[in-house]
Amino acid sequence: MSDVVEKTLTALPSLLSLDSQPGSAKLSSSSKLGNLIRGITELTSKHEEEKLIQRELLLIKEQVSSPNTTMRQMKELMVRAIYCEMLGYGVSFSYIHAIKLAQQGNVLEKRVGYLAVSLFLNEGHELLLLLVNTVLKDLQSTNLIEVCMALTVVSQMFPKDMIPAILPLVEEKLNHPKEIIRRKAVLALYKFYLIAPNQVQHIHNKFRKALCDKDPGVMSASLHIYLQLIQENPEGYKDLAPSFVTILKQVVAGKLPMDFNYHSVPAPWLQIHLLRILSLLGKSDQSTSEIMYEILDESLRRAEMNHNITYAILYECVKCVYTIHPKSDLLEKAAKCIGNFVLSPKINLKYLGLKALTYVVQQDPKLALQHQMTIIECLDHPDLIIKRETLELLFRITNEQNVTVIVEKMLDFLQINKDDHTTIDLVGKVAELAEKYAPDNEWFIETMNTVFSVGGDLLQPDIPNSFLKLLSEGFDSVEEDKKLRLFAVNSYVSLLEGGPSKLPQRFLQVICWVLGEFSHLREDLEPDVVLRMLAKLLDMKSSSSETKCWVLMAMTKLCSGGAALALVQDVSETYSSSLDTMLRQRAQELQILSQDSKLQAKVLPRSASMEPVEVDSSLSFLDGFVSEALAAGAAPYKPPHQRQEELSRSKALNMEPYGLSLPIGMSSCSVTDRQSPTLLSISSGLSGDSADFSHKGSSAALKLDGVKRLWGRDGYLAKKEAAEEAPQVEAASPVRSPSQRGDTDGSVSQTPTPECDQEKQQLASSLFVGLATQSSVCLMGKSEPTSQRFRRKPKASGGSEPMSNPLASPSDGADNVLPQNLLDSSDLDVSSPEQTHGLPQDPDTPNGSCTAEEESADPMAEPSAHEDLDRSRDSCLSSHLPAELSALSHSEITSLCSNQSLDVSACHVQREDSVVLVVFVSNRSDFCLQQMRLQVQSEELEVSCASDCPSEELKSHSVAVCQYLLTVQRPSVHFDLSATVSWQLPAGSPQTAPFSYKLPLTGFIRALRLSTEEYGAMWLAYSHDTKLNLTLMDDDQDPLAATLHVLKRKLQLHVVEIIGVEAIVACCLQQDQPCLMHCRVHAGMLAVWLRSPVPDLPDCLLYHCQRALQEP
Amino acid sequence: MIKAILIFNNHGKPRLSKFYEHYNEDTEQQIIRETFHLVSKRDENVCNFLEGGLLIGGSDYKLIYRHYATLYFVFCVDSSESELGILDLIQVFVETLDKCFENVCELDLIFHVDKVHHILAEMVMGGMVLETNMNEIIMQVDAQNKMEKSEAGIAGAPARAVSAVKNMNLPEMPKNINIGDISIKVPNLPSFK
């Protein structure tokens, strides 16, 4: 020790004169970074700074590229470059030097080199490949610090393709004696899992080892991985639940070393992580939930100290309690906790309390009632974030009765909010509420007007679209529709008469469409007047050309003769020379149609907007034109992606000799090429991706819900208690200083306190009306994806409600408790019969609600009449199956394409050695179809014609059957077949229709019967393999056998032999392409190892195995 | 996951920026500017959580920040992180900086950007929280610094002395520092514009 003191003393003098020591913060006269920074701080303008830094960068550039610069100097230069980069100046010249520094420097310089690399580059950067070798070397280093640095940089960014190169080394580090290395290795592997999940599949059991590591730090690092894995597949990790519970128990009981305490709370971040994992595991799983009740109770009890971090744990506990299978006394405690949060004077806790309430309120609306006064206060909070969160909460409890008050609050907020993101989100919510719960037409239209004008051009495009759709399709009653439309027209006319210049473009477009479509409903309104109004919009400077298009379209609908013809002519002339092609097109249409009123009536029939428009997506009416052009020597059409491909190809050198390229079969090629884009879009629609996506989009903000309502406990808080709650708050409120309360709502904050409270209570009663008695099923309905059907039904009943029960005006904010109850019950009485006798009314309307619903669920589908035929069609078509196939099992016959003249359906039949696609073409018209042809093709399959259609003619109401033999060329999870059918009516041009068919790989899989010896020989011969852990079936006696049985049944695999916990299974893809599977039960999972001579086959088959085991 | 860690001063000058998700350079600068814009408008008595704007990833992302004297510490995280947990992580980070730099001030962050990054790397790795225990973080950083000193040779002698002094003091250091006491002092310094 004395030695150290001595050294210190001798060093002290020099220490005082030295800079760059921690904490000293003195500027060194010699330090170049110091000079730079001092230079920058002395500057006054951004421009000067830019000049200075540019000069500095030049200097750095010169020095880094000089061969005489030592690594030590390089290190200093890199720090300066990092500084410049942080200020936003490009330093790309130094990237390569950063990598060099990481490669060649000593540990210290290396560290800066790695740091610079991780700050400068990203995963996709090509220079990163140069780093791979360095990382490899450092991972093998004996110096711990070098290993640490390598692991850190790897977890920050590593090229995905190079992961296999370093994976074994990182894996090895899991067994390193130093816990810090193990911990970093675990996180690096987690990062690998995130970017390339299938590459680390085989080390899942090593993660388990990490979870059981003796060092708590390593264990807590592995929780990152488990949180992710369990989020993706909670079913697969149920067996770990007891372990997590045990770990949490030990942590909570303080079994960890004191080092892990933070403010005397044992390892709080670890607890948070564990609670999250538990809530994922316990979600809708009673038995798993039961094992965690005890520890949750313990956690809730222990976390009593008043420190931030204990609240963090409490919050997670509460969320967990409400997510897992419910237990009443825990729920009560959690509810109390939420109360503490919400009532807390600490604003962060209030925020979390509101979030928790939002999360919980769908399961337990009573809890919101309990805190209604606090919620009202939060609505007036000066912090916008708190307000925003409160509105989110209100959004969840909206119903028919409080919708007006809540929407009003939201619109108030929108007026003061300046953040675009919040505006977009909130405007969407207002629109959703308005569509779902609007009490009457006026309110609906006015609210939507505000939505359009506030949302402006930020609005998500689907809001105006669905609004227009709603207007045009209408509801159950014609009368109501007319009223709604008329009101919209009136309101828009008055808006245009006011000052249209301030309205956003989207809103103007909506106005134009509505006026064009429905202004005739108002009898006292001459079309000329409307036309003049619209013409004014064209003259406005602010109108975009898109809006002008809408204006011109509206004018086209209105211009049937009359006095304004001159105006119309004038307008169309002005714009027919516009540079914008769309605008010119519209102007042309307007010009022609305004002169020919007969044609106009035919093209744009009045009030026909609800009729589905038949779209010939193949553009077959242009076929004549195309063939003429081709005959005249035009080049055949190529879809954009193909053009792109050819373009990029043409840039590279062509190594192949030029050959014959063009004229052969030009016309046929052009036909298929032209159609591929539509085919693409159709097949993507069929796969259902788009629907999924929209669901995701809509639920993005509702991240927390989607939790099933799990219990049916009676409300433990009746109205009485709510009333008791209110006076307490009243007593407390005078203490609060007026400045603390928000004053956005001027009237509220200016009134004296007692009145203010009264007002608040009124507000409360109008906000929370209907919550107590409302059936929660209705509330839950909100969490489901809002399809059109959901939106319209409540609206329809809401729309007619004021007529049948004028007393039940929901906007009456002063309702006290008694009439409110009456109101509720009467409301229930009214609404239920209405729902039922809604049906008999249907025949009156052209679109009965029944069909309307089906259509709205899938607006692109064919008219509903077809759907009814579907079932009968299946049986009737299967009778057309050829005799040799009819005995075999065939897939369900699906309709692929149908139009006025024909229906195309198809199914596939599995034969012993092949798969046959059977296509049924049935003629629905009264004519004989001529030159009927089918073309089927696929990228992954070879399609050969087994028996073509018997003839090219198809008599009316008859069915032609074609068969195609399918052979796999390249394995894929699903095979997409694209096809076209072309035909000609006796009097008419040729027509074509595209369709597509999808069949899974499983259709091609056959059992492969082998002996164990043969299997062994083949196993060694194959190179392509894949490994994965699959879930085992629940079976108490023999899960392996049960699982294999499922695979055998669903995928036709052949079980060669079962040896203890292992099994070998074989199958083949059409006779000659075998795939072998080796299964082993391990740690509750089925570890599967597949091998095959065919590259993609194991992966694809594995996918189907997973599917087969997941599906019930 | 943590998506980004930003430190800037009251005038919006970046003092440290670390992104764990890739954005191009212009976007990064824009994010810093926009975040400063959002955060600097907020009073002292409002909550420390903000929703990320459109740039940063919408409502799934949160900005969690703390304001110390002249500096804002902002963590941008996704929904998988606990808000209050991150808030205390910022506290741990600042306390650690305070220990490493002995009364940390804005200038320390400017002149020792690399050191701050190294400290941060021991806390957060690739966007995941690696270590929350202050002593452990300091130990790791010190271990690296020791290496630095032994390699720095003669020039590093004074630095060795300092670390020796530090090590001597270590046992007397209080285990739990009262968080309320931490404040970043600003020495006389021309104001940043």
PDB file of N, CA, C and O in Angstrom, chain A residues 8 11 15 23 27 41 49 86 88 95 111 122 143 155-156 183 224 259 262 269 276 307 347-348 351 355 383 421, chain B residues 13 19 22 25 29 42 46-49 62 79-80 83 85 88 101 111 118 125 129 131 133 144 147-148 162 165 192:
ATOM      1  N   THR A   8       1.922   7.677  -5.976  1.00  0.00           N
ATOM      2  CA  THR A   8       0.945   8.737  -6.146  1.00  0.00           C
ATOM      3  C   THR A   8       1.586  10.085  -5.869  1.00  0.00           C
ATOM      4  O   THR A   8       1.403  11.047  -6.616  1.00  0.00           O
ATOM      5  N   ALA A  11       3.801  11.257  -8.505  1.00  0.00           N
ATOM      6  CA  ALA A  11       3.099  11.600  -9.742  1.00  0.00           C
ATOM      7  C   ALA A  11       2.298  12.884  -9.610  1.00  0.00           C
ATOM      8  O   ALA A  11       1.901  13.473 -10.612  1.00  0.00           O
ATOM      9  N   LEU A  15       0.624  15.451 -12.328  1.00  0.00           N
ATOM     10  CA  LEU A  15      -0.820  15.274 -12.421  1.00  0.00           C
ATOM     11  C   LEU A  15      -1.520  16.625 -12.516  1.00  0.00           C
ATOM     12  O   LEU A  15      -2.467  16.816 -13.285  1.00  0.00           O
ATOM     13  N   GLY A  23     -12.801  14.188 -15.102  1.00  0.00           N
ATOM     14  CA  GLY A  23     -13.277  15.175 -14.146  1.00  0.00           C
ATOM     15  C   GLY A  23     -12.598  16.516 -14.255  1.00  0.00           C
ATOM     16  O   GLY A  23     -13.130  17.520 -13.799  1.00  0.00           O
ATOM     17  N   LEU A  27      -9.205  22.479 -20.818  1.00  0.00           N
ATOM     18  CA  LEU A  27      -8.902  22.423 -22.234  1.00  0.00           C
ATOM     19  C   LEU A  27      -7.402  22.337 -22.419  1.00  0.00           C
ATOM     20  O   LEU A  27      -6.650  23.152 -21.897  1.00  0.00           O
ATOM     21  N   THR A  41     -17.186  26.372 -30.219  1.00  0.00           N
ATOM     22  CA  THR A  41     -17.986  27.087 -29.220  1.00  0.00           C
ATOM     23  C   THR A  41     -17.862  28.592 -29.373  1.00  0.00           C
ATOM     24  O   THR A  41     -18.736  29.331 -28.936  1.00  0.00           O
ATOM     25  N   GLU A  49     -19.760  27.542 -38.422  1.00  0.00           N
ATOM     26  CA  GLU A  49     -19.463  26.204 -37.914  1.00  0.00           C
ATOM     27  C   GLU A  49     -19.212  25.256 -39.075  1.00  0.00           C
ATOM     28  O   GLU A  49     -18.278  24.468 -39.076  1.00  0.00           O
ATOM     29  N   MET A  86     -21.051  13.150 -35.276  1.00  0.00           N
ATOM     30  CA  MET A  86     -22.182  13.367 -34.369  1.00  0.00           C
ATOM     31  C   MET A  86     -22.882  14.686 -34.691  1.00  0.00           C
ATOM     32  O   MET A  86     -24.088  14.813 -34.562  1.00  0.00           O
ATOM     33  N   GLY A  88     -23.253  15.785 -37.510  1.00  0.00           N
ATOM     34  CA  GLY A  88     -24.016  15.633 -38.738  1.00  0.00           C
ATOM     35  C   GLY A  88     -23.214  15.866 -40.008  1.00  0.00           C
ATOM     36  O   GLY A  88     -23.791  16.126 -41.055  1.00  0.00           O
ATOM     37  N   TYR A  95     -14.099   5.832 -42.838  1.00  0.00           N
ATOM     38  CA  TYR A  95     -14.641   4.514 -42.495  1.00  0.00           C
ATOM     39  C   TYR A  95     -13.581   3.432 -42.598  1.00  0.00           C
ATOM     40  O   TYR A  95     -13.380   2.625 -41.694  1.00  0.00           O
ATOM     41  N   ARG A 111      -9.967  -0.407 -29.481  1.00  0.00           N
ATOM     42  CA  ARG A 111     -11.237  -0.071 -28.860  1.00  0.00           C
ATOM     43  C   ARG A 111     -11.864   1.141 -29.549  1.00  0.00           C
ATOM     44  O   ARG A 111     -13.053   1.167 -29.844  1.00  0.00           O
ATOM     45  N   ASN A 122     -23.368   0.532 -40.727  1.00  0.00           N
ATOM     46  CA  ASN A 122     -24.568  -0.206 -40.357  1.00  0.00           C
ATOM     47  C   ASN A 122     -24.486  -1.599 -40.949  1.00  0.00           C
ATOM     48  O   ASN A 122     -23.587  -1.894 -41.732  1.00  0.00           O
ATOM     49  N   ASN A 143      -6.963 -12.259 -24.645  1.00  0.00           N
ATOM     50  CA  ASN A 143      -7.229 -11.047 -23.902  1.00  0.00           C
ATOM     51  C   ASN A 143      -8.748 -10.849 -23.756  1.00  0.00           C
ATOM     52  O   ASN A 143      -9.463 -10.695 -24.743  1.00  0.00           O
ATOM     53  N   SER A 155     -22.776  -7.540 -31.599  1.00  0.00           N
ATOM     54  CA  SER A 155     -24.184  -7.375 -31.239  1.00  0.00           C
ATOM     55  C   SER A 155     -24.723  -6.043 -31.735  1.00  0.00           C
ATOM     56  O   SER A 155     -25.927  -5.856 -31.820  1.00  0.00           O
ATOM     57  N   GLN A 156     -23.845  -5.122 -32.045  1.00  0.00           N
ATOM     58  CA  GLN A 156     -24.328  -3.857 -32.588  1.00  0.00           C
ATOM     59  C   GLN A 156     -24.706  -4.027 -34.055  1.00  0.00           C
ATOM     60  O   GLN A 156     -25.749  -3.582 -34.498  1.00  0.00           O
ATOM     61  N   ARG A 183     -22.126 -13.502 -20.580  1.00  0.00           N
ATOM     62  CA  ARG A 183     -23.292 -12.630 -20.684  1.00  0.00           C
ATOM     63  C   ARG A 183     -23.332 -11.936 -22.035  1.00  0.00           C
ATOM     64  O   ARG A 183     -24.367 -11.859 -22.690  1.00  0.00           O
ATOM     65  N   HIS A 224     -33.744 -11.905 -22.038  1.00  0.00           N
ATOM     66  CA  HIS A 224     -34.039 -11.159 -23.266  1.00  0.00           C
ATOM     67  C   HIS A 224     -34.499 -12.125 -24.341  1.00  0.00           C
ATOM     68  O   HIS A 224     -35.476 -11.890 -25.032  1.00  0.00           O
ATOM     69  N   ASP A 259     -25.038  -6.894  -4.268  1.00  0.00           N
ATOM     70  CA  ASP A 259     -24.650  -6.109  -5.433  1.00  0.00           C
ATOM     71  C   ASP A 259     -25.807  -5.835  -6.373  1.00  0.00           C
ATOM     72  O   ASP A 259     -25.831  -4.846  -7.094  1.00  0.00           O
ATOM     73  N   TYR A 262     -30.839  -2.355  -5.990  1.00  0.00           N
ATOM     74  CA  TYR A 262     -30.848  -0.979  -6.451  1.00  0.00           C
ATOM     75  C   TYR A 262     -31.824  -0.235  -5.554  1.00  0.00           C
ATOM     76  O   TYR A 262     -33.013  -0.587  -5.512  1.00  0.00           O
ATOM     77  N   TRP A 269     -34.769  -4.679 -12.388  1.00  0.00           N
ATOM     78  CA  TRP A 269     -34.950  -4.862 -13.836  1.00  0.00           C
ATOM     79  C   TRP A 269     -35.177  -6.328 -14.166  1.00  0.00           C
ATOM     80  O   TRP A 269     -35.960  -6.647 -15.051  1.00  0.00           O
ATOM     81  N   ARG A 276     -42.899  -9.817 -17.032  1.00  0.00           N
ATOM     82  CA  ARG A 276     -43.382  -9.762 -18.419  1.00  0.00           C
ATOM     83  C   ARG A 276     -43.489 -11.164 -19.001  1.00  0.00           C
ATOM     84  O   ARG A 276     -44.453 -11.496 -19.679  1.00  0.00           O
ATOM     85  N   HIS A 307     -40.299   4.223  -4.001  1.00  0.00           N
ATOM     86  CA  HIS A 307     -39.279   4.616  -4.961  1.00  0.00           C
ATOM     87  C   HIS A 307     -39.775   4.259  -6.343  1.00  0.00           C
ATOM     88  O   HIS A 307     -40.511   3.302  -6.524  1.00  0.00           O
ATOM     89  N   ILE A 347     -46.484  12.749 -11.459  1.00  0.00           N
ATOM     90  CA  ILE A 347     -47.126  12.755 -12.760  1.00  0.00           C
ATOM     91  C   ILE A 347     -46.778  11.521 -13.586  1.00  0.00           C
ATOM     92  O   ILE A 347     -47.602  11.013 -14.349  1.00  0.00           O
ATOM     93  N   ASN A 348     -45.571  11.015 -13.402  1.00  0.00           N
ATOM     94  CA  ASN A 348     -45.206   9.801 -14.132  1.00  0.00           C
ATOM     95  C   ASN A 348     -46.095   8.633 -13.726  1.00  0.00           C
ATOM     96  O   ASN A 348     -46.481   7.806 -14.544  1.00  0.00           O
ATOM     97  N   TYR A 351     -49.533   8.944 -15.174  1.00  0.00           N
ATOM     98  CA  TYR A 351     -49.496   8.514 -16.575  1.00  0.00           C
ATOM     99  C   TYR A 351     -49.598   6.990 -16.671  1.00  0.00           C
ATOM    100  O   TYR A 351     -50.428   6.456 -17.416  1.00  0.00           O
ATOM    101  N   LYS A 355     -52.501   4.502 -18.160  1.00  0.00           N
ATOM    102  CA  LYS A 355     -52.205   3.435 -19.118  1.00  0.00           C
ATOM    103  C   LYS A 355     -52.753   2.105 -18.620  1.00  0.00           C
ATOM    104  O   LYS A 355     -53.334   1.334 -19.383  1.00  0.00           O
ATOM    105  N   ASP A 383     -50.500  18.880 -18.955  1.00  0.00           N
ATOM    106  CA  ASP A 383     -49.587  18.070 -19.765  1.00  0.00           C
ATOM    107  C   ASP A 383     -50.362  17.365 -20.879  1.00  0.00           C
ATOM    108  O   ASP A 383     -51.260  16.572 -20.619  1.00  0.00           O
ATOM    109  N   HIS A 421     -48.372  13.353 -35.688  1.00  0.00           N
ATOM    110  CA  HIS A 421     -48.605  11.933 -35.454  1.00  0.00           C
ATOM    111  C   HIS A 421     -49.852  11.722 -34.600  1.00  0.00           C
ATOM    112  O   HIS A 421     -50.705  10.891 -34.911  1.00  0.00           O
TER     113      HIS A 421
ATOM    114  N   LYS B  13     -27.588  21.151 -28.937  1.00  0.00           N
ATOM    115  CA  LYS B  13     -26.320  20.642 -29.473  1.00  0.00           C
ATOM    116  C   LYS B  13     -26.149  19.188 -29.054  1.00  0.00           C
ATOM    117  O   LYS B  13     -26.178  18.873 -27.861  1.00  0.00           O
ATOM    118  N   PHE B  19     -27.240   5.103 -31.995  1.00  0.00           N
ATOM    119  CA  PHE B  19     -28.433   4.483 -32.558  1.00  0.00           C
ATOM    120  C   PHE B  19     -28.239   2.975 -32.606  1.00  0.00           C
ATOM    121  O   PHE B  19     -27.200   2.509 -33.051  1.00  0.00           O
ATOM    122  N   HIS B  22     -30.713   1.031 -37.564  1.00  0.00           N
ATOM    123  CA  HIS B  22     -30.091   1.809 -38.619  1.00  0.00           C
ATOM    124  C   HIS B  22     -31.040   2.859 -39.205  1.00  0.00           C
ATOM    125  O   HIS B  22     -32.149   2.552 -39.622  1.00  0.00           O
ATOM    126  N   GLU B  25     -27.947   8.951 -42.272  1.00  0.00           N
ATOM    127  CA  GLU B  25     -27.378  10.041 -41.481  1.00  0.00           C
ATOM    128  C   GLU B  25     -28.319  11.227 -41.364  1.00  0.00           C
ATOM    129  O   GLU B  25     -28.454  11.821 -40.291  1.00  0.00           O
ATOM    130  N   GLN B  29     -29.889  12.931 -37.880  1.00  0.00           N
ATOM    131  CA  GLN B  29     -29.834  14.343 -37.472  1.00  0.00           C
ATOM    132  C   GLN B  29     -31.227  14.905 -37.266  1.00  0.00           C
ATOM    133  O   GLN B  29     -31.474  15.659 -36.334  1.00  0.00           O
ATOM    134  N   ARG B  42     -41.121  20.989 -23.043  1.00  0.00           N
ATOM    135  CA  ARG B  42     -41.883  20.494 -21.905  1.00  0.00           C
ATOM    136  C   ARG B  42     -41.443  21.141 -20.603  1.00  0.00           C
ATOM    137  O   ARG B  42     -40.269  21.396 -20.377  1.00  0.00           O
ATOM    138  N   VAL B  46     -44.053  18.028 -15.754  1.00  0.00           N
ATOM    139  CA  VAL B  46     -44.870  17.120 -16.569  1.00  0.00           C
ATOM    140  C   VAL B  46     -44.177  15.765 -16.600  1.00  0.00           C
ATOM    141  O   VAL B  46     -43.084  15.623 -16.078  1.00  0.00           O
ATOM    142  N   CYS B  47     -44.837  14.791 -17.223  1.00  0.00           N
ATOM    143  CA  CYS B  47     -44.273  13.459 -17.121  1.00  0.00           C
ATOM    144  C   CYS B  47     -43.086  13.295 -18.074  1.00  0.00           C
ATOM    145  O   CYS B  47     -42.909  14.064 -19.013  1.00  0.00           O
ATOM    146  N   ASN B  48     -42.282  12.301 -17.786  1.00  0.00           N
ATOM    147  CA  ASN B  48     -41.027  12.133 -18.523  1.00  0.00           C
ATOM    148  C   ASN B  48     -41.169  11.220 -19.735  1.00  0.00           C
ATOM    149  O   ASN B  48     -40.181  10.744 -20.265  1.00  0.00           O
ATOM    150  N   PHE B  49     -42.390  10.936 -20.111  1.00  0.00           N
ATOM    151  CA  PHE B  49     -42.589  10.035 -21.251  1.00  0.00           C
ATOM    152  C   PHE B  49     -43.238  10.797 -22.390  1.00  0.00           C
ATOM    153  O   PHE B  49     -44.111  11.630 -22.175  1.00  0.00           O
ATOM    154  N   LYS B  62     -41.440   5.009 -27.625  1.00  0.00           N
ATOM    155  CA  LYS B  62     -41.554   6.023 -26.574  1.00  0.00           C
ATOM    156  C   LYS B  62     -40.231   6.744 -26.421  1.00  0.00           C
ATOM    157  O   LYS B  62     -39.175   6.152 -26.558  1.00  0.00           O
ATOM    158  N   SER B  79     -42.055  -0.813 -27.130  1.00  0.00           N
ATOM    159  CA  SER B  79     -42.993  -1.134 -26.058  1.00  0.00           C
ATOM    160  C   SER B  79     -42.512  -2.279 -25.174  1.00  0.00           C
ATOM    161  O   SER B  79     -43.124  -2.580 -24.164  1.00  0.00           O
ATOM    162  N   SER B  80     -41.405  -2.926 -25.547  1.00  0.00           N
ATOM    163  CA  SER B  80     -40.976  -4.048 -24.717  1.00  0.00           C
ATOM    164  C   SER B  80     -40.193  -3.580 -23.495  1.00  0.00           C
ATOM    165  O   SER B  80     -39.786  -4.398 -22.685  1.00  0.00           O
ATOM    166  N   GLU B  83     -41.263   1.688 -18.804  1.00  0.00           N
ATOM    167  CA  GLU B  83     -40.996   3.126 -18.792  1.00  0.00           C
ATOM    168  C   GLU B  83     -40.209   3.540 -17.554  1.00  0.00           C
ATOM    169  O   GLU B  83     -39.177   4.206 -17.654  1.00  0.00           O
ATOM    170  N   GLY B  85     -38.576   1.692 -15.564  1.00  0.00           N
ATOM    171  CA  GLY B  85     -37.292   0.999 -15.544  1.00  0.00           C
ATOM    172  C   GLY B  85     -36.249   1.791 -16.313  1.00  0.00           C
ATOM    173  O   GLY B  85     -35.129   1.988 -15.840  1.00  0.00           O
ATOM    174  N   ASP B  88     -35.078   4.906 -14.527  1.00  0.00           N
ATOM    175  CA  ASP B  88     -34.043   4.674 -13.528  1.00  0.00           C
ATOM    176  C   ASP B  88     -32.729   4.254 -14.157  1.00  0.00           C
ATOM    177  O   ASP B  88     -31.669   4.479 -13.591  1.00  0.00           O
ATOM    178  N   PHE B 101     -16.240  10.341 -13.892  1.00  0.00           N
ATOM    179  CA  PHE B 101     -15.628  11.631 -14.186  1.00  0.00           C
ATOM    180  C   PHE B 101     -15.501  12.514 -12.950  1.00  0.00           C
ATOM    181  O   PHE B 101     -15.072  13.648 -13.058  1.00  0.00           O
ATOM    182  N   PHE B 111     -15.385  16.311 -24.218  1.00  0.00           N
ATOM    183  CA  PHE B 111     -13.976  15.981 -24.451  1.00  0.00           C
ATOM    184  C   PHE B 111     -13.698  14.492 -24.362  1.00  0.00           C
ATOM    185  O   PHE B 111     -12.650  14.032 -24.781  1.00  0.00           O
ATOM    186  N   HIS B 118     -17.731   4.186 -24.191  1.00  0.00           N
ATOM    187  CA  HIS B 118     -17.285   2.925 -23.602  1.00  0.00           C
ATOM    188  C   HIS B 118     -18.099   2.587 -22.352  1.00  0.00           C
ATOM    189  O   HIS B 118     -18.436   1.427 -22.124  1.00  0.00           O
ATOM    190  N   MET B 125     -25.993  -3.030 -24.645  1.00  0.00           N
ATOM    191  CA  MET B 125     -25.254  -3.691 -25.721  1.00  0.00           C
ATOM    192  C   MET B 125     -26.232  -4.023 -26.838  1.00  0.00           C
ATOM    193  O   MET B 125     -27.208  -4.739 -26.623  1.00  0.00           O
ATOM    194  N   VAL B 129     -30.376  -4.070 -22.505  1.00  0.00           N
ATOM    195  CA  VAL B 129     -29.748  -3.670 -21.256  1.00  0.00           C
ATOM    196  C   VAL B 129     -28.848  -4.803 -20.800  1.00  0.00           C
ATOM    197  O   VAL B 129     -29.292  -5.929 -20.609  1.00  0.00           O
ATOM    198  N   GLU B 131     -26.224  -4.372 -18.229  1.00  0.00           N
ATOM    199  CA  GLU B 131     -25.859  -4.319 -16.825  1.00  0.00           C
ATOM    200  C   GLU B 131     -26.510  -3.079 -16.199  1.00  0.00           C
ATOM    201  O   GLU B 131     -26.514  -2.007 -16.787  1.00  0.00           O
ATOM    202  N   ASN B 133     -26.032  -2.605 -12.709  1.00  0.00           N
ATOM    203  CA  ASN B 133     -25.359  -2.423 -11.436  1.00  0.00           C
ATOM    204  C   ASN B 133     -24.163  -1.485 -11.621  1.00  0.00           C
ATOM    205  O   ASN B 133     -23.215  -1.797 -12.321  1.00  0.00           O
ATOM    206  N   GLN B 144     -10.728  -1.957 -18.242  1.00  0.00           N
ATOM    207  CA  GLN B 144     -10.242  -1.550 -19.560  1.00  0.00           C
ATOM    208  C   GLN B 144      -9.258  -0.397 -19.436  1.00  0.00           C
ATOM    209  O   GLN B 144      -8.258  -0.343 -20.137  1.00  0.00           O
ATOM    210  N   MET B 147      -5.839  -1.501 -18.458  1.00  0.00           N
ATOM    211  CA  MET B 147      -5.162  -2.026 -19.628  1.00  0.00           C
ATOM    212  C   MET B 147      -4.582  -0.883 -20.429  1.00  0.00           C
ATOM    213  O   MET B 147      -3.432  -0.902 -20.855  1.00  0.00           O
ATOM    214  N   GLU B 148      -5.379   0.126 -20.541  1.00  0.00           N
ATOM    215  CA  GLU B 148      -4.979   1.314 -21.280  1.00  0.00           C
ATOM    216  C   GLU B 148      -3.701   1.877 -20.670  1.00  0.00           C
ATOM    217  O   GLU B 148      -2.744   2.193 -21.346  1.00  0.00           O
ATOM    218  N   VAL B 162      -3.498   8.412 -10.744  1.00  0.00           N
ATOM    219  CA  VAL B 162      -4.882   8.786 -10.445  1.00  0.00           C
ATOM    220  C   VAL B 162      -5.708   7.553 -10.145  1.00  0.00           C
ATOM    221  O   VAL B 162      -6.469   7.518  -9.176  1.00  0.00           O
ATOM    222  N   VAL B 165      -5.033   6.436  -6.758  1.00  0.00           N
ATOM    223  CA  VAL B 165      -5.734   7.257  -5.756  1.00  0.00           C
ATOM    224  C   VAL B 165      -7.192   6.830  -5.688  1.00  0.00           C
ATOM    225  O   VAL B 165      -7.759   6.627  -4.623  1.00  0.00           O
ATOM    226  N   PHE B 192     -23.295  27.799 -25.717  1.00  0.00           N
ATOM    227  CA  PHE B 192     -23.360  27.174 -27.048  1.00  0.00           C
ATOM    228  C   PHE B 192     -24.536  27.723 -27.810  1.00  0.00           C
ATOM    229  O   PHE B 192     -25.625  27.813 -27.292  1.00  0.00           O
TER     230      PHE B 192
END
